[in-house]
Short mmCIF file of C-alpha atoms in Angstrom, two decimals:
data_model
loop_
_atom_site.label_atom_id
_atom_site.label_comp_id
_atom_site.label_asym_id
_atom_site.label_seq_id
_atom_site.Cartn_x
_atom_site.Cartn_y
_atom_site.Cartn_z
CA UNK A 1 113.84 -144.75 -70.93
CA UNK A 2 115.46 -147.69 -69.07
CA UNK A 3 115.45 -147.59 -65.24
CA UNK A 4 116.31 -149.83 -62.29
CA UNK A 5 112.84 -150.51 -62.05
CA UNK A 6 112.05 -151.61 -65.29
CA UNK A 7 113.03 -155.19 -65.13
CA UNK A 8 110.24 -155.60 -62.55
CA UNK A 9 107.43 -154.24 -64.68
CA UNK A 10 107.13 -157.26 -67.06
CA UNK A 11 107.28 -159.65 -64.07
CA UNK A 12 104.20 -157.76 -62.24
CA UNK A 13 102.47 -157.91 -65.52
CA UNK A 14 102.73 -161.60 -65.91
CA UNK A 15 101.53 -161.90 -62.32
CA UNK A 16 98.53 -160.15 -62.95
CA UNK A 17 97.85 -162.11 -66.07
CA UNK A 18 98.36 -165.05 -64.50
CA UNK A 19 96.07 -164.46 -61.58
CA UNK A 20 93.28 -163.30 -64.17
CA UNK A 21 93.74 -166.60 -65.94
CA UNK A 22 93.45 -168.65 -62.86
CA UNK A 23 90.22 -166.71 -62.10
CA UNK A 24 88.77 -167.10 -65.43
CA UNK A 25 89.09 -170.75 -65.13
CA UNK A 26 87.50 -170.95 -61.88
CA UNK A 27 84.69 -168.77 -63.18
CA UNK A 28 84.16 -171.02 -66.03
CA UNK A 29 84.26 -174.01 -63.65
CA UNK A 30 81.64 -172.25 -61.34
CA UNK A 31 79.41 -171.26 -64.29
CA UNK A 32 79.49 -174.88 -65.64
CA UNK A 33 78.34 -176.31 -62.15
CA UNK A 34 75.58 -173.88 -61.57
CA UNK A 35 74.42 -173.93 -65.19
CA UNK A 36 74.17 -177.71 -64.92
CA UNK A 37 72.24 -177.69 -61.66
CA UNK A 38 69.80 -175.09 -62.90
CA UNK A 39 69.12 -176.86 -66.19
CA UNK A 40 68.84 -180.28 -64.34
CA UNK A 41 66.20 -178.65 -62.01
CA UNK A 42 64.33 -177.04 -64.97
CA UNK A 43 64.04 -180.23 -66.79
CA UNK A 44 62.54 -181.95 -64.00
CA UNK A 45 60.22 -179.01 -63.57
CA UNK A 46 59.29 -178.64 -67.28
CA UNK A 47 58.86 -182.63 -67.44
CA UNK A 48 56.49 -182.86 -64.59
CA UNK A 49 54.52 -179.76 -65.58
CA UNK A 50 54.28 -179.01 -69.48
CA UNK A 51 55.99 -182.04 -70.48
CA UNK A 52 53.58 -184.49 -68.68
CA UNK A 53 50.57 -182.78 -69.82
CA UNK A 54 51.41 -182.82 -73.42
CA UNK A 55 53.60 -185.83 -73.59
CA UNK A 56 56.52 -183.99 -75.10
CA UNK A 57 59.69 -185.92 -75.94
CA UNK A 58 63.06 -185.71 -74.19
CA UNK A 59 64.59 -183.52 -77.14
CA UNK A 60 61.50 -181.01 -77.06
CA UNK A 61 61.65 -180.64 -73.18
CA UNK A 62 65.43 -179.93 -73.46
CA UNK A 63 64.71 -177.33 -76.04
CA UNK A 64 62.32 -175.70 -73.62
CA UNK A 65 64.99 -175.60 -71.11
CA UNK A 66 67.38 -173.97 -73.13
CA UNK A 67 65.05 -171.20 -73.63
CA UNK A 68 63.91 -171.11 -69.83
CA UNK A 69 67.48 -171.76 -68.09
CA UNK A 70 69.58 -168.79 -69.24
CA UNK A 71 67.38 -166.14 -67.55
CA UNK A 72 67.92 -168.06 -64.21
CA UNK A 73 71.56 -168.44 -64.78
CA UNK A 74 72.15 -164.83 -65.49
CA UNK A 75 70.40 -164.02 -62.15
CA UNK A 76 72.66 -166.35 -60.25
CA UNK A 77 75.84 -164.84 -61.97
CA UNK A 78 76.85 -163.06 -58.78
CA UNK A 79 77.34 -166.49 -57.05
CA UNK A 80 79.40 -167.41 -60.28
CA UNK A 81 81.77 -164.74 -59.39
CA UNK A 82 81.72 -165.11 -55.50
CA UNK A 83 82.44 -169.02 -55.92
CA UNK A 84 84.83 -168.63 -58.83
CA UNK A 85 87.06 -165.98 -57.53
CA UNK A 86 86.87 -167.80 -54.03
CA UNK A 87 88.15 -170.83 -55.58
CA UNK A 88 90.91 -169.08 -57.76
CA UNK A 89 92.32 -167.23 -54.68
CA UNK A 90 92.11 -170.38 -52.36
CA UNK A 91 93.78 -172.39 -55.03
CA UNK A 92 96.66 -169.84 -55.15
CA UNK A 93 96.84 -169.71 -51.35
CA UNK A 94 97.13 -173.41 -51.06
CA UNK A 95 99.86 -173.62 -53.53
CA UNK A 96 101.75 -170.96 -51.68
CA UNK A 97 101.77 -168.75 -54.72
CA UNK A 98 100.06 -165.77 -52.78
CA UNK A 99 102.96 -166.04 -50.05
CA UNK A 100 105.46 -165.91 -52.88
CA UNK A 101 103.66 -162.76 -54.51
CA UNK A 102 103.41 -161.03 -51.02
CA UNK A 103 106.95 -161.93 -50.16
CA UNK A 104 108.18 -160.39 -53.29
CA UNK A 105 106.43 -157.09 -52.37
CA UNK A 106 103.43 -157.32 -54.55
CA UNK A 107 100.55 -155.70 -52.75
CA UNK A 108 97.20 -157.59 -52.82
CA UNK A 109 95.71 -154.46 -54.63
CA UNK A 110 97.73 -155.16 -57.61
CA UNK A 111 95.91 -158.40 -58.42
CA UNK A 112 92.46 -157.86 -56.63
CA UNK A 113 91.74 -154.73 -58.45
CA UNK A 114 92.38 -156.15 -61.96
CA UNK A 115 90.28 -159.22 -60.99
CA UNK A 116 87.46 -156.94 -59.86
CA UNK A 117 88.02 -154.71 -63.19
CA UNK A 118 87.41 -157.89 -65.16
CA UNK A 119 84.51 -158.72 -63.31
CA UNK A 120 83.16 -155.24 -63.94
CA UNK A 121 83.76 -155.61 -67.81
CA UNK A 122 81.96 -158.98 -67.91
CA UNK A 123 79.10 -157.30 -66.01
CA UNK A 124 78.72 -154.77 -68.77
CA UNK A 125 78.91 -157.54 -71.25
CA UNK A 126 76.39 -159.58 -69.47
CA UNK A 127 73.87 -156.49 -69.33
CA UNK A 128 74.27 -155.56 -72.80
CA UNK A 129 74.65 -158.73 -74.68
CA UNK A 130 74.00 -161.92 -72.42
CA UNK A 131 71.19 -160.46 -70.57
CA UNK A 132 69.10 -159.49 -73.65
CA UNK A 133 69.67 -163.00 -75.14
CA UNK A 134 68.38 -164.64 -71.92
CA UNK A 135 65.47 -162.22 -71.72
CA UNK A 136 64.41 -163.08 -75.25
CA UNK A 137 64.82 -166.66 -74.41
CA UNK A 138 62.52 -166.26 -71.42
CA UNK A 139 60.00 -164.50 -73.64
CA UNK A 140 60.08 -167.34 -76.08
CA UNK A 141 59.63 -169.88 -73.02
CA UNK A 142 56.45 -168.00 -71.89
CA UNK A 143 54.98 -168.12 -75.37
CA UNK A 144 55.78 -171.76 -75.87
CA UNK A 145 54.54 -172.77 -72.40
CA UNK A 146 51.08 -170.71 -73.14
CA UNK A 147 50.73 -172.33 -76.70
CA UNK A 148 51.64 -175.80 -75.44
CA UNK A 149 49.28 -175.72 -72.39
CA UNK A 150 46.49 -174.29 -74.49
CA UNK A 151 46.06 -170.94 -72.51
CA UNK A 152 46.12 -168.94 -75.75
CA UNK A 153 44.00 -170.71 -78.67
CA UNK A 154 44.90 -169.57 -82.14
CA UNK A 155 44.35 -166.02 -82.67
CA UNK A 156 41.66 -165.50 -79.95
CA UNK A 157 42.36 -165.10 -76.34
CA UNK A 158 39.76 -165.97 -73.79
CA UNK A 159 41.38 -163.68 -71.09
CA UNK A 160 39.94 -160.33 -70.17
CA UNK A 161 42.00 -157.24 -71.01
CA UNK A 162 42.06 -153.78 -69.54
CA UNK A 163 43.43 -150.73 -71.42
CA UNK A 164 43.68 -147.04 -70.55
CA UNK A 165 44.08 -144.34 -72.95
CA UNK A 166 43.24 -140.55 -73.09
CA UNK A 167 44.67 -137.03 -72.78
CA UNK A 168 44.57 -133.89 -70.41
CA UNK A 169 40.62 -133.62 -71.14
CA UNK A 170 39.29 -137.05 -71.30
CA UNK A 171 40.37 -140.53 -70.03
CA UNK A 172 38.88 -144.04 -71.12
CA UNK A 173 38.96 -147.38 -69.46
CA UNK A 174 38.49 -150.10 -71.71
CA UNK A 175 37.49 -153.72 -70.79
CA UNK A 176 37.13 -156.50 -73.27
CA UNK A 177 35.89 -160.02 -72.21
CA UNK A 178 37.72 -161.27 -75.31
CA UNK A 179 39.99 -160.25 -78.15
CA UNK A 180 40.28 -161.17 -81.89
CA UNK A 181 43.89 -160.36 -82.62
CA UNK A 182 43.82 -161.58 -86.21
CA UNK A 183 41.14 -158.79 -86.98
CA UNK A 184 42.40 -156.34 -84.40
CA UNK A 185 39.00 -156.48 -82.64
CA UNK A 186 37.81 -156.42 -78.94
CA UNK A 187 34.63 -158.43 -78.26
CA UNK A 188 31.97 -157.72 -75.65
CA UNK A 189 33.76 -154.45 -74.77
CA UNK A 190 32.80 -151.63 -72.26
CA UNK A 191 34.20 -148.20 -72.47
CA UNK A 192 34.08 -146.05 -69.34
CA UNK A 193 34.77 -142.39 -69.84
CA UNK A 194 35.89 -139.88 -67.71
CA UNK A 195 36.32 -135.97 -68.00
CA UNK A 196 39.21 -134.17 -66.47
CA UNK A 197 38.21 -130.89 -64.50
CA UNK A 198 40.26 -127.71 -64.19
CA UNK A 199 41.67 -128.87 -60.80
CA UNK A 200 42.85 -132.17 -62.40
CA UNK A 201 40.11 -134.25 -60.84
CA UNK A 202 38.31 -136.85 -62.83
CA UNK A 203 34.56 -137.23 -63.24
CA UNK A 204 32.69 -140.22 -64.53
CA UNK A 205 30.64 -139.05 -67.72
CA UNK A 206 29.72 -141.96 -69.84
CA UNK A 207 29.57 -145.78 -70.25
CA UNK A 208 29.41 -147.37 -73.55
CA UNK A 209 28.87 -151.09 -74.11
CA UNK A 210 29.49 -152.69 -77.66
CA UNK A 211 29.48 -156.12 -79.29
CA UNK A 212 32.71 -155.34 -80.67
CA UNK A 213 35.31 -152.47 -81.15
CA UNK A 214 37.91 -152.20 -83.97
CA UNK A 215 41.07 -150.13 -83.74
CA UNK A 216 42.35 -148.42 -86.90
CA UNK A 217 43.47 -145.14 -88.20
CA UNK A 218 43.59 -143.40 -84.67
CA UNK A 219 39.84 -144.56 -83.83
CA UNK A 220 37.98 -147.23 -82.27
CA UNK A 221 34.92 -148.33 -84.63
CA UNK A 222 32.24 -149.63 -82.09
CA UNK A 223 29.60 -151.98 -83.51
CA UNK A 224 25.97 -152.66 -81.91
CA UNK A 225 26.81 -150.14 -79.08
CA UNK A 226 24.76 -148.71 -76.14
CA UNK A 227 25.85 -145.66 -74.39
CA UNK A 228 24.55 -143.87 -71.48
CA UNK A 229 25.64 -140.52 -69.88
CA UNK A 230 25.08 -139.68 -66.51
CA UNK A 231 21.43 -138.75 -65.63
CA UNK A 232 20.36 -139.40 -69.25
CA UNK A 233 18.54 -142.42 -70.94
CA UNK A 234 20.64 -145.00 -72.92
CA UNK A 235 21.24 -144.58 -76.68
CA UNK A 236 21.79 -147.36 -79.17
CA UNK A 237 24.14 -147.10 -82.24
CA UNK A 238 24.59 -149.39 -84.96
CA UNK A 239 28.21 -148.04 -85.41
CA UNK A 240 30.10 -145.41 -83.31
CA UNK A 241 33.59 -143.99 -83.59
CA UNK A 242 35.69 -142.96 -80.77
CA UNK A 243 39.31 -141.01 -81.12
CA UNK A 244 42.11 -143.31 -79.78
CA UNK A 245 45.66 -142.45 -79.20
CA UNK A 246 46.80 -146.19 -79.35
CA UNK A 247 48.54 -147.86 -82.20
CA UNK A 248 47.17 -151.37 -83.18
CA UNK A 249 50.25 -153.09 -81.97
CA UNK A 250 49.96 -151.26 -78.55
CA UNK A 251 46.34 -152.35 -77.86
CA UNK A 252 46.80 -155.98 -78.72
CA UNK A 253 50.07 -156.69 -77.49
CA UNK A 254 50.56 -157.71 -73.71
CA UNK A 255 53.23 -156.07 -71.83
CA UNK A 256 56.07 -158.50 -71.30
CA UNK A 257 57.50 -159.31 -67.92
CA UNK A 258 60.21 -157.21 -66.59
CA UNK A 259 62.46 -160.31 -66.49
CA UNK A 260 61.44 -160.82 -70.31
CA UNK A 261 62.13 -157.47 -71.40
CA UNK A 262 65.64 -157.04 -72.99
CA UNK A 263 68.01 -154.30 -71.50
CA UNK A 264 67.61 -152.20 -74.71
CA UNK A 265 63.83 -152.34 -74.83
CA UNK A 266 63.23 -151.28 -71.24
CA UNK A 267 63.25 -147.46 -71.70
CA UNK A 268 60.65 -147.85 -74.45
CA UNK A 269 58.63 -150.32 -72.44
CA UNK A 270 58.46 -147.98 -69.52
CA UNK A 271 57.39 -145.17 -71.73
CA UNK A 272 54.69 -147.26 -73.35
CA UNK A 273 53.47 -148.46 -70.18
CA UNK A 274 53.22 -144.97 -68.50
CA UNK A 275 51.58 -143.65 -71.69
CA UNK A 276 48.98 -146.31 -71.19
CA UNK A 277 48.23 -145.23 -67.59
CA UNK A 278 49.83 -147.92 -65.85
CA UNK A 279 52.57 -148.03 -63.14
CA UNK A 280 55.94 -148.88 -64.48
CA UNK A 281 57.62 -149.45 -61.07
CA UNK A 282 58.66 -152.88 -61.79
CA UNK A 283 60.14 -152.11 -65.22
CA UNK A 284 62.15 -149.18 -63.45
CA UNK A 285 63.41 -151.39 -60.77
CA UNK A 286 64.46 -154.07 -63.33
CA UNK A 287 66.35 -151.26 -65.39
CA UNK A 288 68.13 -149.98 -62.33
CA UNK A 289 69.16 -153.55 -61.20
CA UNK A 290 70.57 -154.24 -64.62
CA UNK A 291 72.71 -150.96 -64.51
CA UNK A 292 73.97 -152.04 -60.98
CA UNK A 293 75.03 -155.50 -62.26
CA UNK A 294 78.60 -154.53 -63.12
CA UNK A 295 78.99 -153.27 -59.53
CA UNK A 296 77.48 -156.43 -58.03
CA UNK A 297 80.01 -158.53 -60.00
CA UNK A 298 83.16 -156.57 -59.03
CA UNK A 299 81.95 -156.33 -55.25
CA UNK A 300 81.53 -160.11 -55.22
CA UNK A 301 85.02 -160.65 -56.65
CA UNK A 302 86.61 -158.33 -54.05
CA UNK A 303 84.72 -159.78 -51.21
CA UNK A 304 85.72 -163.38 -52.20
CA UNK A 305 89.41 -162.37 -52.74
CA UNK A 306 89.51 -160.53 -49.39
CA UNK A 307 88.22 -163.42 -47.37
CA UNK A 308 90.92 -165.69 -49.07
CA UNK A 309 93.98 -163.76 -48.62
CA UNK A 310 94.61 -165.13 -45.22
CA UNK A 311 97.85 -167.29 -45.14
CA UNK A 312 97.38 -170.97 -44.87
CA UNK A 313 100.00 -171.10 -41.95
CA UNK A 314 97.68 -168.70 -39.95
CA UNK A 315 94.75 -171.11 -40.10
CA UNK A 316 90.95 -170.28 -40.13
CA UNK A 317 91.02 -170.30 -43.96
CA UNK A 318 88.02 -172.57 -43.97
CA UNK A 319 86.13 -170.35 -41.76
CA UNK A 320 86.99 -167.29 -43.67
CA UNK A 321 85.62 -168.99 -46.98
CA UNK A 322 82.49 -170.07 -45.14
CA UNK A 323 82.12 -166.46 -44.02
CA UNK A 324 82.57 -165.27 -47.67
CA UNK A 325 79.80 -167.77 -48.65
CA UNK A 326 77.45 -166.59 -46.09
CA UNK A 327 78.01 -162.85 -46.78
CA UNK A 328 77.26 -163.77 -50.44
CA UNK A 329 73.91 -165.43 -49.37
CA UNK A 330 73.23 -162.34 -46.98
CA UNK A 331 73.66 -160.07 -50.01
CA UNK A 332 71.06 -162.27 -52.16
CA UNK A 333 68.42 -162.22 -49.53
CA UNK A 334 69.22 -158.39 -48.70
CA UNK A 335 68.68 -157.86 -52.72
CA UNK A 336 65.46 -160.01 -52.70
CA UNK A 337 64.24 -157.85 -49.80
CA UNK A 338 65.16 -154.54 -51.40
CA UNK A 339 63.57 -155.60 -54.51
CA UNK A 340 60.35 -156.55 -52.72
CA UNK A 341 60.51 -152.95 -51.24
CA UNK A 342 60.96 -151.33 -54.43
CA UNK A 343 58.27 -153.36 -56.18
CA UNK A 344 55.71 -152.18 -53.37
CA UNK A 345 56.96 -148.68 -53.84
CA UNK A 346 58.03 -148.47 -50.16
CA UNK A 347 61.45 -147.15 -51.47
CA UNK A 348 62.47 -145.72 -54.79
CA UNK A 349 63.48 -148.19 -57.43
CA UNK A 350 66.84 -146.28 -57.72
CA UNK A 351 67.48 -147.06 -53.89
CA UNK A 352 66.15 -150.51 -54.06
CA UNK A 353 68.55 -151.49 -57.02
CA UNK A 354 71.55 -149.76 -55.92
CA UNK A 355 71.60 -150.14 -52.03
CA UNK A 356 72.56 -153.78 -51.76
CA UNK A 357 75.43 -153.53 -54.26
CA UNK A 358 76.93 -150.43 -52.72
CA UNK A 359 76.73 -151.95 -49.26
CA UNK A 360 78.54 -155.08 -50.61
CA UNK A 361 81.10 -153.12 -52.29
CA UNK A 362 81.88 -150.91 -49.15
CA UNK A 363 81.94 -154.10 -46.81
CA UNK A 364 84.40 -155.76 -49.49
CA UNK A 365 86.70 -152.82 -49.58
CA UNK A 366 86.61 -152.28 -45.79
CA UNK A 367 87.71 -156.01 -45.29
CA UNK A 368 90.35 -155.74 -47.99
CA UNK A 369 91.92 -152.42 -46.31
CA UNK A 370 91.62 -154.23 -42.91
CA UNK A 371 93.43 -157.54 -44.37
CA UNK A 372 95.98 -155.61 -46.59
CA UNK A 373 96.57 -152.71 -44.48
CA UNK A 374 95.65 -153.91 -41.01
#
């Protein structure tokens, strides 16, 4: 039904769309600048590292940079939203467009909240789509760097590996000096077997050394093995079978770094690591940080907008802009410090991941309330 307020609704919608378009343009510019800087730094780093050791061509180095840089760029996206939103609103302020909006009775909440909402949606897109692509690229970069530098030679790895498996009655710690992935074998391997008592305590019961151990069909097949239980003489076996709860892929596949694990794979990765008897704190922290990413982007957008709403004629806009950048970097260092506390298990991963963005969002809303409502 028409009313006397209906003529104003389309105008307000156009204003909001106009502000969002300006913000998107500034975000694109900020992303281009930061991406160019990151790729330039990575190009120099790869050239001096892997490239100089193997005499790679510039095209090959650029291909490695395309694998490596996206994960770094994704980590710097909060600054893209900080600088991009700040640039967009300062531009509107310098052209007196914010003055005209405020004089027309348009509240700052009418164009700041849509900007924050768009940042939140882009954060979801980053976590669900862009982040997994960047994580896959980082995993490819790690494999290519290892292959080019020669840390992994063919199917054999010269690096010792440790495994842990078992159940409520028995635990096995497995150490292998070398591994043959092509034949699913561990070479020069030792099994340390512990029994679990009724009180939950573990007691060492036996050690078995073998020339090789092959995993298949839910068992370890040990060749040329020597085993000794506590208080007994050593016994030699030509072959010996030990039950195993590991799948072939789990035993011979190294766990990827948290940064190289896509968002959708993190829950399964956490479960695998815990089943293997290792701590999953770093992966739980990474999962919570990814879940908090949309809030981080929205908080950065509100913070930048709140600092740039001061009218040009009142002065101090430059100081306010510098203050926004300083607060943005303060959030970055707070986030790094909180991540270190979470990784060291000083605080829970949930608290370490969510505390910095929540504090930043509260600070941004407080400043916006003070700027708009006094």
